PDB file of N, CA and C in Angstrom:
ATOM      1  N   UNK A 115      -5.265  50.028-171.485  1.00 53.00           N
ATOM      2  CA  UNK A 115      -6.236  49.559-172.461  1.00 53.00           C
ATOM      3  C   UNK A 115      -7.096  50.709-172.965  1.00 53.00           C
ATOM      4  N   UNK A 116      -7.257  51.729-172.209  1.00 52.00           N
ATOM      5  CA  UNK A 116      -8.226  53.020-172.645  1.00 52.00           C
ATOM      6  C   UNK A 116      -7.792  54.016-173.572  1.00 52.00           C
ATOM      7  N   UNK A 117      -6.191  53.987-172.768  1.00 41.00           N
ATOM      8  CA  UNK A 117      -5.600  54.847-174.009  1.00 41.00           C
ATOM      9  C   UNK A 117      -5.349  53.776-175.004  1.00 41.00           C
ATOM     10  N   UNK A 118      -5.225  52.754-175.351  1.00 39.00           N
ATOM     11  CA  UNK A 118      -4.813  52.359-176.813  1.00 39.00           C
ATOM     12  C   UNK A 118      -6.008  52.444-177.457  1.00 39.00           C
ATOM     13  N   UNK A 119      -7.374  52.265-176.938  1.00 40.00           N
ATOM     14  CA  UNK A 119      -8.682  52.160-177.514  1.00 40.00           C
ATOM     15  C   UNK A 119      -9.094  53.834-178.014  1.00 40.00           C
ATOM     16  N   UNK A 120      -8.725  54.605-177.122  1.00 42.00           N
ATOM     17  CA  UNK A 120      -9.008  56.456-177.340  1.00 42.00           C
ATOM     18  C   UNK A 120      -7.617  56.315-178.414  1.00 42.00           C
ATOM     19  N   UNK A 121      -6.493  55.910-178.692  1.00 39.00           N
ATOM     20  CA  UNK A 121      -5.766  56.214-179.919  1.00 39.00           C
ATOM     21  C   UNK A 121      -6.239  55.581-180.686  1.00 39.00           C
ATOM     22  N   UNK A 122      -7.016  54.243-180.768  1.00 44.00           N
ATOM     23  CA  UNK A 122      -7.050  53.667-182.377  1.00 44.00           C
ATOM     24  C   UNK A 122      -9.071  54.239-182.589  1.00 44.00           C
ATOM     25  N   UNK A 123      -9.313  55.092-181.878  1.00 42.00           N
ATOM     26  CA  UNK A 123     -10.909  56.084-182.288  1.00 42.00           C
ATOM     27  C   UNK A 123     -10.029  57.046-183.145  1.00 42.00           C
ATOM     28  N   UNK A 124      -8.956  57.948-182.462  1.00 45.00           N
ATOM     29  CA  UNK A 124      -8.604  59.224-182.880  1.00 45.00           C
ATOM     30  C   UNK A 124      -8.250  58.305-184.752  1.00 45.00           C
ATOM     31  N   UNK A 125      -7.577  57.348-184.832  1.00 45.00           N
ATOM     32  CA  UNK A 125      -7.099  57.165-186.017  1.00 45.00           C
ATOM     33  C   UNK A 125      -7.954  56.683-186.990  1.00 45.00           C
ATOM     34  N   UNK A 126      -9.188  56.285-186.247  1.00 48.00           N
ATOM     35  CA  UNK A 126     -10.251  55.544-187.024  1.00 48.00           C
ATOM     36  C   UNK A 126     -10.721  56.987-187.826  1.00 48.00           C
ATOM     37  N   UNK A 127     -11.378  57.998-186.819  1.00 52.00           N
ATOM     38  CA  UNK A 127     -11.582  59.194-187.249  1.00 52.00           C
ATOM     39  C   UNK A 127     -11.629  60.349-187.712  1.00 52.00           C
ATOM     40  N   UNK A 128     -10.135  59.803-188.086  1.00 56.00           N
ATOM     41  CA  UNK A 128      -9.356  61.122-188.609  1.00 56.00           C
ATOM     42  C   UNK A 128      -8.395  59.883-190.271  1.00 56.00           C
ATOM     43  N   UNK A 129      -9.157  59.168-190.258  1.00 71.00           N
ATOM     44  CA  UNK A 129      -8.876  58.209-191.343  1.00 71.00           C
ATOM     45  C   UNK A 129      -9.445  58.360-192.303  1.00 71.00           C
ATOM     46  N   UNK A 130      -9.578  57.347-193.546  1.00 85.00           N
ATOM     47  CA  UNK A 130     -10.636  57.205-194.866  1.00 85.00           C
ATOM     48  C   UNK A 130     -11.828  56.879-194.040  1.00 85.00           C
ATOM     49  N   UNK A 131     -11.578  56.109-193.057  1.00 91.00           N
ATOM     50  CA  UNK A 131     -13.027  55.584-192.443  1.00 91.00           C
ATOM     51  C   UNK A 131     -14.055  57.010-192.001  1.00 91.00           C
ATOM     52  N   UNK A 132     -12.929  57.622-191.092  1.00 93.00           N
ATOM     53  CA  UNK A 132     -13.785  59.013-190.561  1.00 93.00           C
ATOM     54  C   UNK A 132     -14.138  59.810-191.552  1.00 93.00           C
ATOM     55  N   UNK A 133     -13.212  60.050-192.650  1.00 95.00           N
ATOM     56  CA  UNK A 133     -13.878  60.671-193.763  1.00 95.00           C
ATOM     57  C   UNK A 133     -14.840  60.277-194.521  1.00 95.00           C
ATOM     58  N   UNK A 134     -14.883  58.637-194.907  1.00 94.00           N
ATOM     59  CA  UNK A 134     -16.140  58.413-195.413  1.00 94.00           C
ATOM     60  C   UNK A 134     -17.770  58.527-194.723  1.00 94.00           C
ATOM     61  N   UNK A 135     -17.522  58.194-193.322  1.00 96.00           N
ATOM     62  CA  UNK A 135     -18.627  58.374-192.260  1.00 96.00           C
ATOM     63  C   UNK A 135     -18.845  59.586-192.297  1.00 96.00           C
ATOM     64  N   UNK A 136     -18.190  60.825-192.551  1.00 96.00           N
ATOM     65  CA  UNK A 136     -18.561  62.563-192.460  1.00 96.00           C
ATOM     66  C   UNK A 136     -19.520  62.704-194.213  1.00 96.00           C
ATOM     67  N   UNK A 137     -18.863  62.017-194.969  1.00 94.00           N
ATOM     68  CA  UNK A 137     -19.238  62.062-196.605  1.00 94.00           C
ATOM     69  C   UNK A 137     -20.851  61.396-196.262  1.00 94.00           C
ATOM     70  N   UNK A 138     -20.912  60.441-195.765  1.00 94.00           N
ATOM     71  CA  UNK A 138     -22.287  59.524-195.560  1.00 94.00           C
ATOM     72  C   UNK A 138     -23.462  60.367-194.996  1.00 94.00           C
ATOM     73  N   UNK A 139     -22.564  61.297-193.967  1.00 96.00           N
ATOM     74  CA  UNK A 139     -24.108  61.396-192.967  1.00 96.00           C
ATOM     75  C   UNK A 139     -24.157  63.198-193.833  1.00 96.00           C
ATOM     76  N   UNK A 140     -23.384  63.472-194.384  1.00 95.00           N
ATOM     77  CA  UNK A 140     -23.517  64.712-195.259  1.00 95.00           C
ATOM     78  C   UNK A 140     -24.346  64.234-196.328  1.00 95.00           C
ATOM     79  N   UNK A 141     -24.513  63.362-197.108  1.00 94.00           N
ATOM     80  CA  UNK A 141     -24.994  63.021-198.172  1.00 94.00           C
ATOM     81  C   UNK A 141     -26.776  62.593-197.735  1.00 94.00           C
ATOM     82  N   UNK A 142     -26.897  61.721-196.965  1.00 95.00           N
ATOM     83  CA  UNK A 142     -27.894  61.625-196.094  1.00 95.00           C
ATOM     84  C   UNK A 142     -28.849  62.444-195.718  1.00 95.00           C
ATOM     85  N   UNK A 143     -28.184  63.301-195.145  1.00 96.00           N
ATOM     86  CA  UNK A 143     -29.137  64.496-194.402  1.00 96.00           C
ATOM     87  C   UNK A 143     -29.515  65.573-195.611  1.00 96.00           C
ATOM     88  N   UNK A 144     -28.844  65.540-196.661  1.00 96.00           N
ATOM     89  CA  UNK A 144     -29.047  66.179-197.929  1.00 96.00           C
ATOM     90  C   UNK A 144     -30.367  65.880-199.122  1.00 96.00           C
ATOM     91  N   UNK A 145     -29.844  64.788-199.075  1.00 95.00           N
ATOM     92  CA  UNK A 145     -31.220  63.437-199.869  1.00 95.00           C
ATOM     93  C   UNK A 145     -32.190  63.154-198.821  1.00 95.00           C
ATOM     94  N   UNK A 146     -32.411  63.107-197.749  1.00 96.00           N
ATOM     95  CA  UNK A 146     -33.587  62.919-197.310  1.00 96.00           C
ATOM     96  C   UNK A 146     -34.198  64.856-197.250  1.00 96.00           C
ATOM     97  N   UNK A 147     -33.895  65.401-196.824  1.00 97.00           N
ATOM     98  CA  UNK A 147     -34.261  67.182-196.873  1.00 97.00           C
ATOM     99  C   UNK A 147     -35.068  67.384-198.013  1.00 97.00           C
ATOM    100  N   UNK A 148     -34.157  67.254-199.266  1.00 97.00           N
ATOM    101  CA  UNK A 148     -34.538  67.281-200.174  1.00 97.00           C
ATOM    102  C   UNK A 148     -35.986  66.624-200.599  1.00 97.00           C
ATOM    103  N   UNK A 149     -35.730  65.180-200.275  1.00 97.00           N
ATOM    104  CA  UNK A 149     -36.988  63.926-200.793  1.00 97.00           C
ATOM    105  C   UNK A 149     -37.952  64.534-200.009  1.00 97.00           C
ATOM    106  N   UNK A 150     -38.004  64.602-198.873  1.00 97.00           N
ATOM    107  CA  UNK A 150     -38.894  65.019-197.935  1.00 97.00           C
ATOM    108  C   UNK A 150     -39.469  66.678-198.055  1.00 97.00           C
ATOM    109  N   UNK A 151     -38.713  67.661-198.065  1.00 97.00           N
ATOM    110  CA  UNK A 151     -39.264  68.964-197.699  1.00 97.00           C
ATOM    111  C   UNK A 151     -39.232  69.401-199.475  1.00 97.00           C
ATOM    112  N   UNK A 152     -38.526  69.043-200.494  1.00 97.00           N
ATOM    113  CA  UNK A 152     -38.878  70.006-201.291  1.00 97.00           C
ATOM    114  C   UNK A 152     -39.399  69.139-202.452  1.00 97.00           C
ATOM    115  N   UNK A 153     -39.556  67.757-202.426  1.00 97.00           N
ATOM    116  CA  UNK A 153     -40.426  66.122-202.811  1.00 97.00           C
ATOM    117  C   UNK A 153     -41.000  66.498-202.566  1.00 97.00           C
ATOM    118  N   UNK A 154     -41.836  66.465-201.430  1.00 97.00           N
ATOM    119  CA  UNK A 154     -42.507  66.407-200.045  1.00 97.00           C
ATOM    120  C   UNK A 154     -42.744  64.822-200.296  1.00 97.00           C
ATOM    121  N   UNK A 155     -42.389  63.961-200.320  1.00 97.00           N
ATOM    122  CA  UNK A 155     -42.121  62.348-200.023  1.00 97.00           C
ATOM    123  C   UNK A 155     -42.360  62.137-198.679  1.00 97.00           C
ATOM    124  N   UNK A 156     -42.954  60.940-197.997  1.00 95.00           N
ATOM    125  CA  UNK A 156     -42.315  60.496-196.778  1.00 95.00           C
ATOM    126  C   UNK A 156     -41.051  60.278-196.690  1.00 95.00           C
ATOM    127  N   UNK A 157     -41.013  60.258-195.166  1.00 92.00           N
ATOM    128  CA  UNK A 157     -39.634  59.841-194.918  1.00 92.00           C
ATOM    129  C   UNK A 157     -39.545  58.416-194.996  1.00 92.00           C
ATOM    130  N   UNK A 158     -40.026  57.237-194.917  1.00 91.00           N
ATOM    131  CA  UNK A 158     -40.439  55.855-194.988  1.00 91.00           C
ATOM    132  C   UNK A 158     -39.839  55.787-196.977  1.00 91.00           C
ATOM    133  N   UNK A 159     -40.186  56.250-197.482  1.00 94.00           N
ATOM    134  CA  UNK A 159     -40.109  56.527-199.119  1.00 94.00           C
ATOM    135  C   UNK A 159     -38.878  57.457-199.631  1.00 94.00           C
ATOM    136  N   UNK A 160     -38.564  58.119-198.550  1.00 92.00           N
ATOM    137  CA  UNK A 160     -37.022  58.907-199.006  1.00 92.00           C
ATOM    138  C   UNK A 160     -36.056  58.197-198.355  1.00 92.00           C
ATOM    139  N   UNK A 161     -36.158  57.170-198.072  1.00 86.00           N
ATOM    140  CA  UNK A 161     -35.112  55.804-197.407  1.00 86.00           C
ATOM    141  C   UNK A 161     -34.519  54.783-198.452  1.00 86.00           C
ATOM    142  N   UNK A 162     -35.660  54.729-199.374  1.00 89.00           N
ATOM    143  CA  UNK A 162     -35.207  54.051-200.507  1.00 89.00           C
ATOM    144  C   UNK A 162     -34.577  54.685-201.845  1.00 89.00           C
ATOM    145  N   UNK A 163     -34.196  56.269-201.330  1.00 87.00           N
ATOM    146  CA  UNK A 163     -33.186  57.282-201.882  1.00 87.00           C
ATOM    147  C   UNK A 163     -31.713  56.314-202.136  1.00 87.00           C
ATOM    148  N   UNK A 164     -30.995  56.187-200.688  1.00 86.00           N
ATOM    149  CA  UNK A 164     -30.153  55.482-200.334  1.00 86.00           C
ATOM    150  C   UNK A 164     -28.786  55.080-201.224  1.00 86.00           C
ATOM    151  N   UNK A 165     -28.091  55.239-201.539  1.00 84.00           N
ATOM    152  CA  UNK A 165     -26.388  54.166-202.014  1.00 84.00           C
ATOM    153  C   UNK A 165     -26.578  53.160-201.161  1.00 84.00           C
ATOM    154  N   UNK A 166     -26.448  52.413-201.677  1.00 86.00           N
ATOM    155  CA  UNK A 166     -25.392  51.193-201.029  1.00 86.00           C
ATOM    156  C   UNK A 166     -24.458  51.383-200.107  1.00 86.00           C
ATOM    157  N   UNK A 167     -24.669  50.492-198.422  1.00 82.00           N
ATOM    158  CA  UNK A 167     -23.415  51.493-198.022  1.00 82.00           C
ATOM    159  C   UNK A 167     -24.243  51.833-196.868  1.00 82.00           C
ATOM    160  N   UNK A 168     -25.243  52.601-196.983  1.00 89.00           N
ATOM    161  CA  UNK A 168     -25.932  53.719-196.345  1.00 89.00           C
ATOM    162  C   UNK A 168     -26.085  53.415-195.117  1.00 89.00           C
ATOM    163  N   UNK A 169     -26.359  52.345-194.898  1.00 90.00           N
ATOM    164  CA  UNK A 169     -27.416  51.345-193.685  1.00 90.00           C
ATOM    165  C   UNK A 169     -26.937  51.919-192.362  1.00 90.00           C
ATOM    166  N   UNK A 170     -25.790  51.923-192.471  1.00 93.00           N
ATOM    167  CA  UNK A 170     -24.992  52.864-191.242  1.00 93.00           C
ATOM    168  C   UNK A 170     -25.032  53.886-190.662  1.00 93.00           C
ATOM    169  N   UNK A 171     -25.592  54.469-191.681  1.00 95.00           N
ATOM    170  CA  UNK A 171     -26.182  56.218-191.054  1.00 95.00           C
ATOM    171  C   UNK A 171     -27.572  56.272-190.408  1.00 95.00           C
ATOM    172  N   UNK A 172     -27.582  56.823-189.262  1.00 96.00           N
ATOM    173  CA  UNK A 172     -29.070  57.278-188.704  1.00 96.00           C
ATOM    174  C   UNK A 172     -29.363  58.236-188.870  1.00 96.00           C
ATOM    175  N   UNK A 173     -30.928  58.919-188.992  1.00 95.00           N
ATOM    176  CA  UNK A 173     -31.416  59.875-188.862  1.00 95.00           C
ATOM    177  C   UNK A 173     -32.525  60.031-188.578  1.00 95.00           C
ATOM    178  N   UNK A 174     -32.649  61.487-188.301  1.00 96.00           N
ATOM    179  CA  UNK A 174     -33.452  62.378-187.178  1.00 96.00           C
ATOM    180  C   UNK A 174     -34.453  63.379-188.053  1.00 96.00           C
ATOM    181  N   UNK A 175     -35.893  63.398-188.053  1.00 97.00           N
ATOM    182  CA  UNK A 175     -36.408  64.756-188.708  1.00 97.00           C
ATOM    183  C   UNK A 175     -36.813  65.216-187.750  1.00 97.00           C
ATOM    184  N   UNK A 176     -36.759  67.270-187.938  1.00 98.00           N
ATOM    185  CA  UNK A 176     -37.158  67.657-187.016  1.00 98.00           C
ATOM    186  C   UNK A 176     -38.084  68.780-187.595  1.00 98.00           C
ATOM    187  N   UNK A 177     -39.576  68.508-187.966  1.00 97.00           N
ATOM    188  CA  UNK A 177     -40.542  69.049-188.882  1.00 97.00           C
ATOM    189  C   UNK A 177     -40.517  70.293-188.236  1.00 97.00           C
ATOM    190  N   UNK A 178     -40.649  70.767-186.904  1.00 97.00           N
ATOM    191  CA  UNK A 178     -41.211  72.196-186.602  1.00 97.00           C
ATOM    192  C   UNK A 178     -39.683  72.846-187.091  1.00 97.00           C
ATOM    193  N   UNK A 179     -38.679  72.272-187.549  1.00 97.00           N
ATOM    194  CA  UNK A 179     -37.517  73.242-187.680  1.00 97.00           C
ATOM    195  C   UNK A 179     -37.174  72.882-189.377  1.00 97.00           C
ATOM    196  N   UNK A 180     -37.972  71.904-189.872  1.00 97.00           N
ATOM    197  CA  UNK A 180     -37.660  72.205-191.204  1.00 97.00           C
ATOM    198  C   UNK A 180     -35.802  71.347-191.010  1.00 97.00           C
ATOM    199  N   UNK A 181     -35.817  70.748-190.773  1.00 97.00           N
ATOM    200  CA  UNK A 181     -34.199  70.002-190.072  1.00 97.00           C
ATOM    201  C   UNK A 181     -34.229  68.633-190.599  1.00 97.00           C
ATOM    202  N   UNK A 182     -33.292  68.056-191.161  1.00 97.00           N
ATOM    203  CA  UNK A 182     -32.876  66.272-190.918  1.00 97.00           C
ATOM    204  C   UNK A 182     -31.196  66.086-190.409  1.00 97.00           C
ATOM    205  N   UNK A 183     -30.904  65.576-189.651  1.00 98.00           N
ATOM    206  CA  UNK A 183     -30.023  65.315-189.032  1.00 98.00           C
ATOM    207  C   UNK A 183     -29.328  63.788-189.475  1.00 98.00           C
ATOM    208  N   UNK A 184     -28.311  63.701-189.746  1.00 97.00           N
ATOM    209  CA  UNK A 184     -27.935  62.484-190.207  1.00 97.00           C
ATOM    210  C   UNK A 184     -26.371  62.158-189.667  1.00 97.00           C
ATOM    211  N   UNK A 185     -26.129  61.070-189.008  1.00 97.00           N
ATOM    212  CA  UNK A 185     -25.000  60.550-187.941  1.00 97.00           C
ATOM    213  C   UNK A 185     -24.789  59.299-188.660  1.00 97.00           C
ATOM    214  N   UNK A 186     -23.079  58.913-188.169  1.00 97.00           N
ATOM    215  CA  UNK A 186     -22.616  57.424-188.277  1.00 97.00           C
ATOM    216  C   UNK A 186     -22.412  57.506-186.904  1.00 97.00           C
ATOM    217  N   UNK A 187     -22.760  56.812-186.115  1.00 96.00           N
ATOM    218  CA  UNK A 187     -22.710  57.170-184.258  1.00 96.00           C
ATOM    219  C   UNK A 187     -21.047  56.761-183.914  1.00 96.00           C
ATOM    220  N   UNK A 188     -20.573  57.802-183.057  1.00 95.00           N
ATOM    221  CA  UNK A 188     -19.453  58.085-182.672  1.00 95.00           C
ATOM    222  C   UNK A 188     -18.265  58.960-184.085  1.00 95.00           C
ATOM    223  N   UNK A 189     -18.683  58.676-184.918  1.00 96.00           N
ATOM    224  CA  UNK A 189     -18.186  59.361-186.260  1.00 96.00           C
ATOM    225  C   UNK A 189     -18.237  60.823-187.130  1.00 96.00           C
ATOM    226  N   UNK A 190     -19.529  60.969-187.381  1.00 96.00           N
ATOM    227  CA  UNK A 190     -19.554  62.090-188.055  1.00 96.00           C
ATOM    228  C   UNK A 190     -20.832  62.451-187.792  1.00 96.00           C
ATOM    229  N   UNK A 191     -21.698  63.976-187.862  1.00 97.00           N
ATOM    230  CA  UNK A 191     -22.605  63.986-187.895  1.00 97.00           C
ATOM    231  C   UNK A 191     -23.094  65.477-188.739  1.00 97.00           C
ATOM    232  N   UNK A 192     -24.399  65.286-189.517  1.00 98.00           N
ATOM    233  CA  UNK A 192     -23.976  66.600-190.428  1.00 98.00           C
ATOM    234  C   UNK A 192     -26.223  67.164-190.458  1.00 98.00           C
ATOM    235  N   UNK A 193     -26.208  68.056-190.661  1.00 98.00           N
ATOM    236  CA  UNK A 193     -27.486  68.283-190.526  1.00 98.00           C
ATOM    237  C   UNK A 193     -27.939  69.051-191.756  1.00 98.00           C
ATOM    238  N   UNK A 194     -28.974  69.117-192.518  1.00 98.00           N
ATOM    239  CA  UNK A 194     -29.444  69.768-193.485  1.00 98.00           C
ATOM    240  C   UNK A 194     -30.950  70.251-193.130  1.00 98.00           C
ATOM    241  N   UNK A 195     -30.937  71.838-193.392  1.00 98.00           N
ATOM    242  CA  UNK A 195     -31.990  72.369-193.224  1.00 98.00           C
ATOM    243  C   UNK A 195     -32.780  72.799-194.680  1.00 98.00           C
ATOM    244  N   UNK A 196     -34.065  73.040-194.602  1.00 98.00           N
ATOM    245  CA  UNK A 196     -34.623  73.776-195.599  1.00 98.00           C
ATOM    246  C   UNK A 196     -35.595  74.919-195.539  1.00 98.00           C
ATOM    247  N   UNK A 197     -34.869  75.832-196.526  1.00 96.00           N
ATOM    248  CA  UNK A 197     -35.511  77.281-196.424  1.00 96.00           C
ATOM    249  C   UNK A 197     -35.988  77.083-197.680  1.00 96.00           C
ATOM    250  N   UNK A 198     -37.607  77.928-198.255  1.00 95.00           N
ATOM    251  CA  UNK A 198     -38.192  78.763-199.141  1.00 95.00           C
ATOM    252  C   UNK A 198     -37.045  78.999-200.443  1.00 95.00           C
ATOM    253  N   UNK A 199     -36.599  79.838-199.853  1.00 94.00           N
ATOM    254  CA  UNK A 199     -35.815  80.345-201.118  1.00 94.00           C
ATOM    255  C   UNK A 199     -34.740  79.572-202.051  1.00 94.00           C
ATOM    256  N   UNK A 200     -34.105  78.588-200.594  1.00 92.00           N
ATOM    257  CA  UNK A 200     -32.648  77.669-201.411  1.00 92.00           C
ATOM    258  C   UNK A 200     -32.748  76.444-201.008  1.00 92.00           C
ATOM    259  N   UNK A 201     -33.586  75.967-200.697  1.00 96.00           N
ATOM    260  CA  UNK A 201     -34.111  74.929-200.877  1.00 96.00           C
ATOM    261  C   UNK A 201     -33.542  73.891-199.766  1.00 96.00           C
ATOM    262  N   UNK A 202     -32.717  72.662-199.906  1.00 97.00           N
ATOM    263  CA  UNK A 202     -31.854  72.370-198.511  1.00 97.00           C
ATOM    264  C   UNK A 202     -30.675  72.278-198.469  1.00 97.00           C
ATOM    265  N   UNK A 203     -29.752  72.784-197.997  1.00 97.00           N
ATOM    266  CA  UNK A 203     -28.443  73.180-197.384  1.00 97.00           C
ATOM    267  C   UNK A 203     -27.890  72.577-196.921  1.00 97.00           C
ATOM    268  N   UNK A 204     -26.704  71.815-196.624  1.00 96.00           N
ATOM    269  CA  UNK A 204     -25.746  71.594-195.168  1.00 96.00           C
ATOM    270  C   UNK A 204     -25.515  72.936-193.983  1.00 96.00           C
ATOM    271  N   UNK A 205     -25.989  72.902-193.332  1.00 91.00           N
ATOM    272  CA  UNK A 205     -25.210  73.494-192.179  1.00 91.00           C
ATOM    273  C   UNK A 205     -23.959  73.626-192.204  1.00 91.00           C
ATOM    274  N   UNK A 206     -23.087  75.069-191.607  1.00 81.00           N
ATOM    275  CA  UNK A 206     -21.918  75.012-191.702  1.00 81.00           C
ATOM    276  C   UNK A 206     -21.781  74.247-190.499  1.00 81.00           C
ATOM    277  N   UNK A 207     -20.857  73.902-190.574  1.00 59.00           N
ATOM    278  CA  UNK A 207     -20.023  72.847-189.010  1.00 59.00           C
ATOM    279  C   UNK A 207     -19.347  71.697-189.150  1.00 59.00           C
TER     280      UNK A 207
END
């Protein structure tokens, strides 16, 4: 039962599904960075940024690092920082 459950994750994740969950929490952590550090918006107010869709993704700010972190849990997870000069980024990874 463990291995059929660890094969139908690997296929979930390496599917349209896993790709759309990597697209989500990339898009996420992008639009809130943005709303928030170069807006300067709350984060409560850069929620209603959002697609349709979204509800699925969580996220994380992490003010002393200038960071938002954005996950579909067990799926994808992608982080966007912001610097001065370029404003907010994806992280490579």
């Amino acid at each position: 039962m463990i291995v059929v459950a660890g094969a139908g994750f690997v296929v979930v994740k390496n599917g349209s599904t896993g790709r759309r969950a990597d697209l989500a929490a990339g898009y996420v952590a992008h639009v809130v960075c943005s709303c928030h550090y170069v807006g300067r918006r709350d984060m409560k107010s850069c929620a209603t940024d959002f697609e349709p869709g979204m509800e699925i993704v969580r996220m994380e700010n992490d003010p002393a690092a200038k960071r938002i972190t954005a996950w579909v849990p067990l799926l994808a997870k992608h982080t966007a920082t912001y610097t001065p000069e370029y404003g907010c980024a994806l992280d490579a990874g």
